[in-house]
Short mmCIF file of C-alpha atoms and ligand atoms in Angstrom, two decimals:
data_model
loop_
_atom_site.label_atom_id
_atom_site.label_comp_id
_atom_site.label_asym_id
_atom_site.label_seq_id
_atom_site.Cartn_x
_atom_site.Cartn_y
_atom_site.Cartn_z
CA MET A 142 22.98 -26.47 -19.38
CA LEU A 143 20.22 -25.22 -17.11
CA ASP A 144 20.64 -21.56 -16.21
CA PRO A 145 21.71 -21.65 -12.52
CA PHE A 146 19.33 -18.77 -11.79
CA LEU A 147 16.44 -20.84 -13.14
CA ALA A 148 17.49 -23.84 -11.07
CA GLU A 149 17.58 -21.59 -8.03
CA ALA A 150 14.13 -20.15 -8.78
CA ARG A 151 12.69 -23.64 -9.06
CA ALA A 152 14.29 -24.67 -5.77
CA LEU A 153 12.97 -21.56 -4.01
CA ASP A 154 9.45 -22.17 -5.37
CA ALA A 155 9.60 -25.83 -4.33
CA ALA A 156 10.49 -24.79 -0.77
CA ASP A 157 7.94 -21.93 -0.65
CA PRO A 158 5.41 -22.51 2.18
CA LEU A 159 2.99 -20.08 0.49
CA ALA A 160 3.15 -21.72 -2.95
CA GLY A 161 -0.40 -23.06 -2.69
CA PHE A 162 -1.93 -19.58 -2.34
CA ARG A 163 -1.44 -18.92 -6.05
CA ASP A 164 -4.33 -21.33 -6.69
CA ASP A 165 -6.61 -19.06 -4.67
CA PHE A 166 -6.41 -16.39 -7.39
CA VAL A 167 -7.97 -16.07 -10.83
CA ILE A 168 -5.18 -16.37 -13.40
CA THR A 169 -6.59 -16.24 -16.92
CA ASP A 170 -3.31 -16.12 -18.83
CA PRO A 171 -0.62 -18.26 -17.20
CA ASP A 172 2.00 -16.92 -19.63
CA THR A 173 1.56 -13.35 -18.41
CA VAL A 174 3.95 -12.31 -15.66
CA TYR A 175 2.05 -9.83 -13.53
CA LEU A 176 4.41 -7.51 -11.66
CA ASP A 177 1.92 -4.80 -10.80
CA GLY A 178 0.10 -6.32 -7.85
CA ASN A 179 1.23 -3.27 -5.87
CA SER A 180 -1.04 -1.11 -8.03
CA LEU A 181 -3.95 -3.53 -8.34
CA GLY A 182 -3.84 -6.97 -6.76
CA ARG A 183 -5.27 -10.03 -8.48
CA LEU A 184 -8.85 -11.26 -8.07
CA PRO A 185 -9.20 -13.95 -5.37
CA LYS A 186 -11.49 -16.81 -6.43
CA ALA A 187 -13.34 -16.48 -3.12
CA THR A 188 -14.11 -12.86 -3.93
CA ARG A 189 -15.70 -13.76 -7.24
CA GLU A 190 -18.01 -16.14 -5.39
CA THR A 191 -18.72 -13.71 -2.55
CA LEU A 192 -19.61 -10.96 -4.99
CA ARG A 193 -21.95 -13.24 -6.94
CA GLN A 194 -23.76 -14.04 -3.69
CA ALA A 195 -23.80 -10.39 -2.63
CA VAL A 196 -25.39 -9.35 -5.92
CA ASP A 197 -28.02 -12.05 -5.44
CA ALA A 198 -28.59 -10.88 -1.87
CA TRP A 199 -29.12 -7.36 -3.14
CA GLY A 200 -31.66 -8.69 -5.65
CA GLY A 201 -33.47 -10.84 -3.11
CA ASP A 202 -33.04 -9.28 0.32
CA LEU A 203 -33.12 -5.65 -0.74
CA ILE A 204 -33.07 -3.37 2.30
CA ASP A 205 -32.87 -6.34 4.70
CA GLY A 206 -29.44 -7.08 3.23
CA TRP A 207 -28.02 -4.31 5.44
CA HIS A 208 -28.23 -6.52 8.54
CA ALA A 209 -25.49 -8.66 7.05
CA TRP A 210 -23.64 -5.80 5.35
CA LEU A 211 -23.34 -3.23 8.14
CA PRO A 212 -20.77 -5.16 10.23
CA VAL A 213 -18.44 -5.81 7.27
CA GLY A 214 -16.27 -2.71 7.73
CA ARG A 215 -15.50 -3.65 11.34
CA GLU A 216 -15.11 -7.34 10.52
CA ALA A 217 -12.59 -6.55 7.78
CA GLY A 218 -10.91 -4.12 10.17
CA ASP A 219 -10.42 -6.88 12.75
CA VAL A 220 -8.93 -9.17 10.11
CA LEU A 221 -6.66 -6.36 8.95
CA ALA A 222 -5.62 -5.62 12.54
CA GLY A 223 -3.90 -9.01 12.54
CA VAL A 224 -2.12 -8.18 9.29
CA LEU A 225 -0.99 -4.76 10.55
CA GLY A 226 0.03 -5.84 14.03
CA ALA A 227 -2.79 -3.93 15.71
CA GLU A 228 -5.60 -4.93 18.09
CA PRO A 229 -9.19 -5.78 17.13
CA GLY A 230 -11.31 -2.62 17.31
CA GLU A 231 -8.45 -0.39 16.18
CA VAL A 232 -8.96 -0.75 12.40
CA VAL A 233 -12.00 -0.20 10.19
CA LEU A 234 -12.77 0.07 6.47
CA SER A 235 -13.80 3.53 5.37
CA ASP A 236 -13.71 5.86 2.38
CA SER A 237 -10.49 6.12 0.35
CA THR A 238 -6.92 6.47 1.62
CA SER A 239 -6.96 10.11 0.55
CA VAL A 240 -10.12 10.92 2.52
CA ASN A 241 -8.94 8.96 5.56
CA LEU A 242 -5.64 10.81 5.47
CA TYR A 243 -7.55 14.09 5.56
CA LYS A 244 -9.80 12.98 8.42
CA LEU A 245 -7.01 11.67 10.63
CA ALA A 246 -4.59 14.52 9.86
CA VAL A 247 -7.18 17.14 10.85
CA ALA A 248 -8.21 15.15 13.94
CA ALA A 249 -4.54 14.96 15.00
CA LEU A 250 -3.96 18.68 14.44
CA ASP A 251 -7.02 19.55 16.53
CA ALA A 252 -5.56 17.44 19.33
CA ARG A 253 -2.36 19.54 19.35
CA PRO A 254 -3.63 23.12 19.67
CA GLY A 255 -0.97 25.81 19.63
CA ARG A 256 1.34 23.79 17.38
CA ASP A 257 1.51 24.94 13.77
CA VAL A 258 3.81 22.60 11.83
CA ILE A 259 3.16 19.42 9.83
CA VAL A 260 6.24 17.36 8.96
CA THR A 261 6.26 15.20 5.83
CA ASP A 262 8.88 14.37 3.20
CA ASP A 263 9.37 16.01 -0.16
CA ASP A 264 9.08 12.69 -2.02
CA ASN A 265 5.86 11.51 -0.37
CA PHE A 266 3.04 10.14 -2.55
CA PRO A 267 1.25 12.97 -4.42
CA THR A 268 -2.15 12.62 -2.72
CA ASP A 269 -0.49 12.83 0.72
CA ARG A 270 1.43 15.98 -0.21
CA TYR A 271 -1.59 17.66 -1.79
CA ILE A 272 -3.89 16.89 1.12
CA LEU A 273 -1.41 18.07 3.74
CA GLU A 274 -0.75 21.26 1.75
CA GLY A 275 -4.49 21.85 1.49
CA ILE A 276 -5.01 21.45 5.24
CA ALA A 277 -2.05 23.73 5.95
CA ALA A 278 -3.35 26.39 3.55
CA ALA A 279 -6.82 26.31 5.12
CA ARG A 280 -5.46 26.62 8.66
CA GLY A 281 -2.41 28.81 8.17
CA LEU A 282 0.03 26.06 9.12
CA GLU A 283 3.55 25.35 7.89
CA VAL A 284 4.41 22.14 6.04
CA ARG A 285 8.01 21.23 6.81
CA ARG A 286 9.37 18.88 4.13
CA VAL A 287 12.19 16.55 5.06
CA GLY A 288 14.48 15.75 2.12
CA ALA A 289 14.17 12.08 1.11
CA ASP A 290 16.46 10.38 -1.38
CA ILE A 291 14.25 9.16 -4.23
CA ASP A 292 16.09 5.82 -4.33
CA GLU A 293 17.25 5.32 -0.75
CA GLY A 294 14.25 6.80 1.05
CA LEU A 295 13.97 8.68 4.28
CA ARG A 296 16.61 8.78 7.03
CA THR A 297 15.32 8.77 10.59
CA GLU A 298 17.99 11.35 11.57
CA ASP A 299 16.61 13.77 8.99
CA VAL A 300 13.08 13.39 10.33
CA GLU A 301 14.35 13.85 13.85
CA ALA A 302 16.20 17.01 12.85
CA ALA A 303 12.91 18.50 11.61
CA LEU A 304 11.15 17.95 14.95
CA ASP A 305 10.61 20.58 17.62
CA ASP A 306 7.81 21.71 19.91
CA ARG A 307 5.99 23.46 17.07
CA VAL A 308 5.32 20.13 15.30
CA ALA A 309 1.78 18.81 15.75
CA LEU A 310 1.83 16.00 13.19
CA VAL A 311 4.35 13.86 11.31
CA CYS A 312 2.81 12.22 8.22
CA LEU A 313 4.91 9.80 6.17
CA SER A 314 4.64 6.77 3.91
CA HIS A 315 5.95 3.54 5.42
CA VAL A 316 7.14 2.15 2.07
CA ALA A 317 7.99 4.75 -0.59
CA TYR A 318 5.80 4.20 -3.65
CA ARG A 319 8.60 4.63 -6.20
CA SER A 320 11.78 3.19 -4.63
CA GLY A 321 10.22 0.71 -2.22
CA ALA A 322 12.37 2.18 0.58
CA LEU A 323 11.04 1.28 4.01
CA ALA A 324 10.98 4.00 6.67
CA ASP A 325 11.92 3.05 10.24
CA LEU A 326 8.38 3.21 11.64
CA PRO A 327 9.23 2.44 15.29
CA ALA A 328 12.19 4.86 15.41
CA VAL A 329 10.35 7.72 13.70
CA THR A 330 7.29 7.18 15.90
CA ALA A 331 9.41 7.24 19.06
CA ALA A 332 11.23 10.38 17.91
CA ALA A 333 7.95 12.18 17.21
CA HIS A 334 6.54 11.15 20.58
CA ARG A 335 9.62 12.57 22.33
CA HIS A 336 8.67 15.93 20.79
CA GLY A 337 4.98 15.61 21.66
CA ALA A 338 3.81 15.14 18.05
CA LEU A 339 1.38 12.57 16.68
CA VAL A 340 2.35 10.38 13.71
CA LEU A 341 0.12 9.35 10.81
CA TRP A 342 1.50 6.55 8.63
CA ASP A 343 0.43 5.81 5.06
CA LEU A 344 0.67 2.01 4.75
CA CYS A 345 -0.48 1.66 1.11
CA HIS A 346 2.70 -0.06 -0.10
CA SER A 347 3.44 -1.96 3.10
CA ALA A 348 0.09 -3.47 4.13
CA GLY A 349 0.16 -7.11 3.03
CA ALA A 350 3.85 -6.93 2.11
CA VAL A 351 5.87 -6.30 5.28
CA GLU A 352 5.43 -6.70 9.02
CA ILE A 353 4.27 -3.36 10.37
CA GLY A 354 3.76 -3.91 14.09
CA LEU A 355 1.58 -0.89 14.87
CA THR A 356 0.97 -1.87 18.50
CA ALA A 357 4.61 -2.79 19.11
CA ALA A 358 5.67 0.63 17.82
CA ASP A 359 2.96 2.45 19.81
CA ALA A 360 1.81 3.94 16.49
CA ASP A 361 -0.87 6.62 16.75
CA LEU A 362 -2.65 6.68 13.41
CA ALA A 363 -2.46 4.99 10.02
CA VAL A 364 -4.29 4.74 6.72
CA GLY A 365 -3.88 2.49 3.70
CA CYS A 366 -5.60 1.03 0.70
CA THR A 367 -6.86 -2.52 0.27
CA TYR A 368 -6.56 -2.85 -3.50
CA LYS A 369 -2.77 -3.28 -3.72
CA TYR A 370 -1.11 -6.17 -1.85
CA LEU A 371 -4.38 -6.86 -0.01
CA ASN A 372 -6.21 -7.82 -3.23
CA GLY A 373 -9.45 -6.00 -2.37
CA GLY A 374 -10.26 -5.01 -5.95
CA PRO A 375 -10.40 -1.75 -7.92
CA GLY A 376 -11.48 1.14 -5.72
CA ALA A 377 -12.14 -1.06 -2.69
CA PRO A 378 -12.57 0.95 0.52
CA ALA A 379 -9.43 1.91 2.41
CA PHE A 380 -8.72 1.21 6.07
CA LEU A 381 -7.87 3.49 8.93
CA TYR A 382 -6.20 2.68 12.25
CA VAL A 383 -6.52 4.71 15.44
CA ARG A 384 -4.79 3.46 18.59
CA ARG A 385 -7.38 2.57 21.23
CA ASP A 386 -6.55 5.30 23.75
CA LEU A 387 -6.85 7.99 21.07
CA GLN A 388 -10.29 6.89 19.93
CA ASP A 389 -12.26 8.96 22.43
CA VAL A 390 -9.81 11.86 22.26
CA LEU A 391 -9.68 12.60 18.53
CA VAL A 392 -12.61 14.13 16.66
CA GLN A 393 -12.58 13.91 12.90
CA PRO A 394 -13.74 16.80 10.73
CA ILE A 395 -16.38 15.07 8.58
CA ARG A 396 -19.25 14.61 10.98
CA GLY A 397 -21.39 12.07 9.18
CA TRP A 398 -24.24 9.95 10.48
CA PHE A 399 -22.20 6.72 10.33
CA GLY A 400 -19.90 8.30 12.92
CA GLN A 401 -22.79 9.02 15.28
CA THR A 402 -23.78 7.23 18.48
CA ASP A 403 -27.02 5.31 17.91
CA GLN A 404 -27.09 6.32 14.27
CA PHE A 405 -30.67 5.29 13.53
CA ALA A 406 -32.11 7.32 16.43
CA MET A 407 -31.48 10.24 14.07
CA GLY A 408 -30.70 12.45 17.07
CA PRO A 409 -30.42 16.24 16.94
CA ASP A 410 -26.71 16.59 17.78
CA TYR A 411 -23.50 14.88 16.74
CA ARG A 412 -22.23 12.72 19.62
CA PRO A 413 -19.50 10.41 18.29
CA PRO A 414 -19.07 7.07 20.12
CA PRO A 415 -15.77 6.46 21.95
CA THR A 416 -14.77 3.82 19.39
CA ILE A 417 -13.22 3.49 15.93
CA ASP A 418 -16.74 3.99 14.53
CA ARG A 419 -16.46 7.73 15.08
CA PHE A 420 -14.04 7.89 12.15
CA LEU A 421 -16.73 6.66 9.73
CA VAL A 422 -18.72 9.11 7.62
CA GLY A 423 -21.48 7.85 5.32
CA THR A 424 -23.01 4.76 3.74
CA PRO A 425 -20.18 2.36 2.84
CA PRO A 426 -19.81 0.72 -0.61
CA MET A 427 -20.87 -2.85 0.22
CA LEU A 428 -19.85 -4.78 -2.88
CA SER A 429 -16.28 -3.54 -2.72
CA GLY A 430 -16.33 -3.75 1.07
CA LEU A 431 -17.06 -7.47 0.84
CA ALA A 432 -14.26 -7.80 -1.69
CA ALA A 433 -11.87 -6.02 0.69
CA LEU A 434 -12.86 -8.45 3.44
CA GLU A 435 -12.13 -11.50 1.27
CA GLY A 436 -8.80 -10.05 0.16
CA ALA A 437 -7.77 -9.33 3.75
CA ARG A 438 -8.76 -12.86 4.80
CA ILE A 439 -6.30 -14.47 2.38
CA THR A 440 -3.35 -12.48 3.71
CA ALA A 441 -4.46 -13.16 7.30
CA ARG A 442 -4.70 -16.87 6.53
CA ALA A 443 -1.18 -16.90 5.05
CA GLY A 444 0.13 -14.89 8.01
CA ILE A 445 2.02 -11.64 7.60
CA GLY A 446 5.25 -13.26 8.89
CA PRO A 447 5.49 -15.80 6.03
CA VAL A 448 4.23 -13.18 3.53
CA ALA A 449 6.96 -10.73 4.55
CA ALA A 450 9.59 -13.49 4.50
CA LYS A 451 8.62 -14.37 0.94
CA ALA A 452 8.71 -10.69 -0.05
CA ARG A 453 12.34 -10.64 1.09
CA THR A 454 13.22 -13.78 -0.86
CA LEU A 455 11.55 -12.44 -4.00
CA THR A 456 13.16 -9.00 -3.87
CA ASP A 457 16.55 -10.50 -3.03
CA TYR A 458 16.34 -12.91 -5.96
CA ALA A 459 15.22 -10.17 -8.37
CA LEU A 460 18.05 -7.91 -7.21
CA ARG A 461 20.61 -10.58 -7.98
CA LEU A 462 19.16 -11.09 -11.46
CA ALA A 463 19.20 -7.33 -12.01
CA ASP A 464 22.85 -7.13 -10.98
CA ALA A 465 23.84 -10.03 -13.21
CA TRP A 466 21.77 -9.24 -16.30
CA LEU A 467 20.48 -5.69 -16.29
CA THR A 468 23.18 -3.47 -14.80
CA PRO A 469 25.52 -4.32 -17.74
CA LEU A 470 22.73 -3.11 -20.09
CA GLY A 471 22.43 0.37 -18.54
CA PHE A 472 19.92 -0.27 -15.76
CA ARG A 473 20.56 0.94 -12.22
CA VAL A 474 18.92 -0.51 -9.11
CA ALA A 475 16.85 2.31 -7.55
CA THR A 476 15.77 0.45 -4.39
CA PRO A 477 17.73 0.07 -1.12
CA ARG A 478 19.96 -3.02 -1.08
CA ASP A 479 19.51 -3.69 2.62
CA PRO A 480 16.56 -6.13 2.92
CA ALA A 481 15.58 -4.49 6.21
CA ARG A 482 15.16 -1.19 4.37
CA ARG A 483 12.77 -2.15 1.58
CA GLY A 484 9.24 -3.36 0.90
CA SER A 485 8.20 -5.85 -1.77
CA HIS A 486 9.00 -4.05 -4.99
CA LEU A 487 12.07 -3.29 -7.03
CA SER A 488 12.66 -0.07 -8.91
CA LEU A 489 15.04 0.05 -11.86
CA HIS A 490 16.30 3.26 -13.37
CA HIS A 491 16.86 3.29 -17.14
CA PRO A 492 16.82 6.30 -19.49
CA ALA A 493 14.33 4.47 -21.74
CA ALA A 494 12.16 3.18 -18.88
CA TRP A 495 8.87 4.10 -20.55
CA GLN A 496 9.75 2.39 -23.83
CA LEU A 497 10.96 -0.68 -21.94
CA CYS A 498 7.66 -0.82 -20.01
CA GLN A 499 5.68 -0.82 -23.23
CA ALA A 500 7.90 -3.46 -24.81
CA LEU A 501 7.57 -5.62 -21.71
CA LYS A 502 3.80 -5.36 -21.82
CA ALA A 503 3.82 -6.36 -25.47
CA GLU A 504 5.74 -9.47 -24.38
CA ARG A 505 3.31 -10.24 -21.57
CA VAL A 506 5.16 -8.89 -18.58
CA VAL A 507 3.18 -6.24 -16.70
CA PRO A 508 5.42 -3.68 -14.97
CA ASP A 509 4.65 -0.14 -13.87
CA HIS A 510 6.34 3.09 -14.91
CA ARG A 511 7.13 5.86 -12.45
CA PRO A 512 8.80 9.10 -13.38
CA PRO A 513 11.62 9.92 -13.55
CA GLU A 514 12.68 7.03 -15.78
CA ARG A 515 11.93 4.10 -13.52
CA LEU A 516 10.43 0.68 -14.06
CA ARG A 517 8.66 -0.47 -10.94
CA LEU A 518 8.30 -4.21 -10.47
CA GLY A 519 5.96 -5.32 -7.68
CA PHE A 520 6.20 -8.81 -6.18
CA ALA A 521 2.91 -9.73 -4.52
CA PRO A 522 4.04 -12.61 -2.27
CA LEU A 523 0.78 -14.60 -2.38
CA TYR A 524 0.84 -15.34 -6.10
CA THR A 525 4.26 -14.37 -7.48
CA ARG A 526 6.75 -17.21 -7.98
CA HIS A 527 10.50 -16.91 -8.23
CA THR A 528 10.20 -18.51 -11.67
CA ASP A 529 7.89 -15.63 -12.67
CA LEU A 530 10.68 -13.21 -11.82
CA HIS A 531 13.08 -15.31 -13.84
CA THR A 532 10.75 -15.23 -16.85
CA GLY A 533 9.96 -11.53 -16.50
CA LEU A 534 13.55 -10.39 -16.09
CA THR A 535 14.73 -12.69 -18.89
CA ARG A 536 12.25 -10.97 -21.21
CA LEU A 537 13.38 -7.54 -19.98
CA ARG A 538 17.05 -8.44 -20.51
CA ASP A 539 16.40 -9.74 -24.02
CA ILE A 540 14.35 -6.68 -25.00
CA ALA A 541 17.06 -4.31 -23.79
CA ALA A 542 19.89 -6.33 -25.32
CA THR A 543 18.26 -6.31 -28.77
CA ASP A 544 16.80 -2.77 -28.58
CA ARG A 545 13.29 -4.09 -29.22
CA HIS A 546 11.93 -1.27 -27.03
CA LEU A 547 13.14 1.46 -29.38
CA THR A 548 10.10 1.09 -31.67
CA PHE A 549 7.75 2.22 -28.87
CA PRO A 550 6.74 5.86 -28.19
CA ILE A 551 9.11 7.89 -26.06
CA ILE A 552 6.62 10.06 -24.16
CA PRO A 553 4.51 8.45 -21.40
CA GLN A 554 0.77 8.81 -21.92
CA GLY A 555 -1.93 8.04 -19.38
CA LEU A 556 -1.98 4.95 -17.24
CA THR A 557 0.39 2.08 -17.87
C1 LIG B 292 -1.93 4.02 -3.82
C2 LIG B 292 -1.62 5.05 -2.80
C3 LIG B 292 -2.60 5.94 -2.35
C4 LIG B 292 -3.95 5.89 -2.96
O1 LIG B 292 -4.89 6.73 -2.39
P1 LIG B 292 -6.40 6.63 -2.91
O2 LIG B 292 -7.13 7.60 -2.08
O3 LIG B 292 -6.82 5.20 -2.78
O4 LIG B 292 -6.39 6.99 -4.37
C5 LIG B 292 -2.27 6.82 -1.33
N1 LIG B 292 -1.03 6.83 -0.80
C6 LIG B 292 -0.06 6.00 -1.23
C7 LIG B 292 1.29 6.03 -0.60
C8 LIG B 292 -0.33 5.10 -2.25
O5 LIG B 292 0.63 4.28 -2.69
#
């Protein structure tokens, strides 16, 4: 008899309006189930072609190539604006997420003189915590850490309770990197605004996975990477968002020549333009910038509404498999159950999570491991099928049921 879960997966795939997008990606081993698109997305076929042409253009056009390359950061930003629910001219590619976080956090703090507190949560992504701590140490500010549940995420009430008129900046991740818990971006933004603070959102695990609605929420500032759900490629430049009316108010701390008015006049003084360009710094990486543009285009073409809807179907399906097959084997779901409170990945707690990750990889399922003791399974909606989740979780169940993972090392080492 056909496993009813498999029949359901096939039916869901057959009805999936985004099913055709899988063909837009390079898939060299069809038997591998890739559940780590939220660490590094797959290679779009269009990107491979674009990069070939860009390398040729470098070889042939040399310095003249810049005429075509210079606008790419803004062009990709306008495409991403559609994906993030922002307006054209409010998003641009630049630097890395870490560096953008630094630039926008400092710019926000400078716009709130006399206030000396940064609010974040104690379970925020490491780079965010380190950068905020560094800024606070350099300026004698206080970092106020809101307690977040590592499985259930951040409660808006707890953020609100940390707000007062000393708070200059609230800086949080929209989707928590480990649990997949989704913060209430509109509610937190509104709460911070009531207290006169600016909010900086890290969208790394939500861009290309959920509907964000920056304009609808009156969001101030945001940063995020393009190499996860946006399929921009390893180390592709990040994006930053600054709401239009803040663009001529905020001044970022790294005063580079790409953030200068009339850059090639090589003028004596720094005079940033009243646009998103003032948040740029130096010469952008063009090969990976073109890759980020292609990646963004695919998500824009699919539409963030259908992408987010598929993320919900995938996570819901995986949760039901986990409940039926994995919970009896000692796994615990470490992601919120409410579909409105999660992104597009599922975290599973198991005391032998690291060994299970290695065993899965040996059986051609690519998960991620996140301490403490969690398997993180990412479901990139553009190329992940429900049948992939069925295959992947069947292999995980069979490994755990037969203890095949116990032959693998116990201590995590390096990247998974
Ligand atoms: C992946 C990720 C980053 C990555 O920052 P980089 O500067 O690109 O290394 C930052 N924040 C969050 C929440 C992430 O998930």
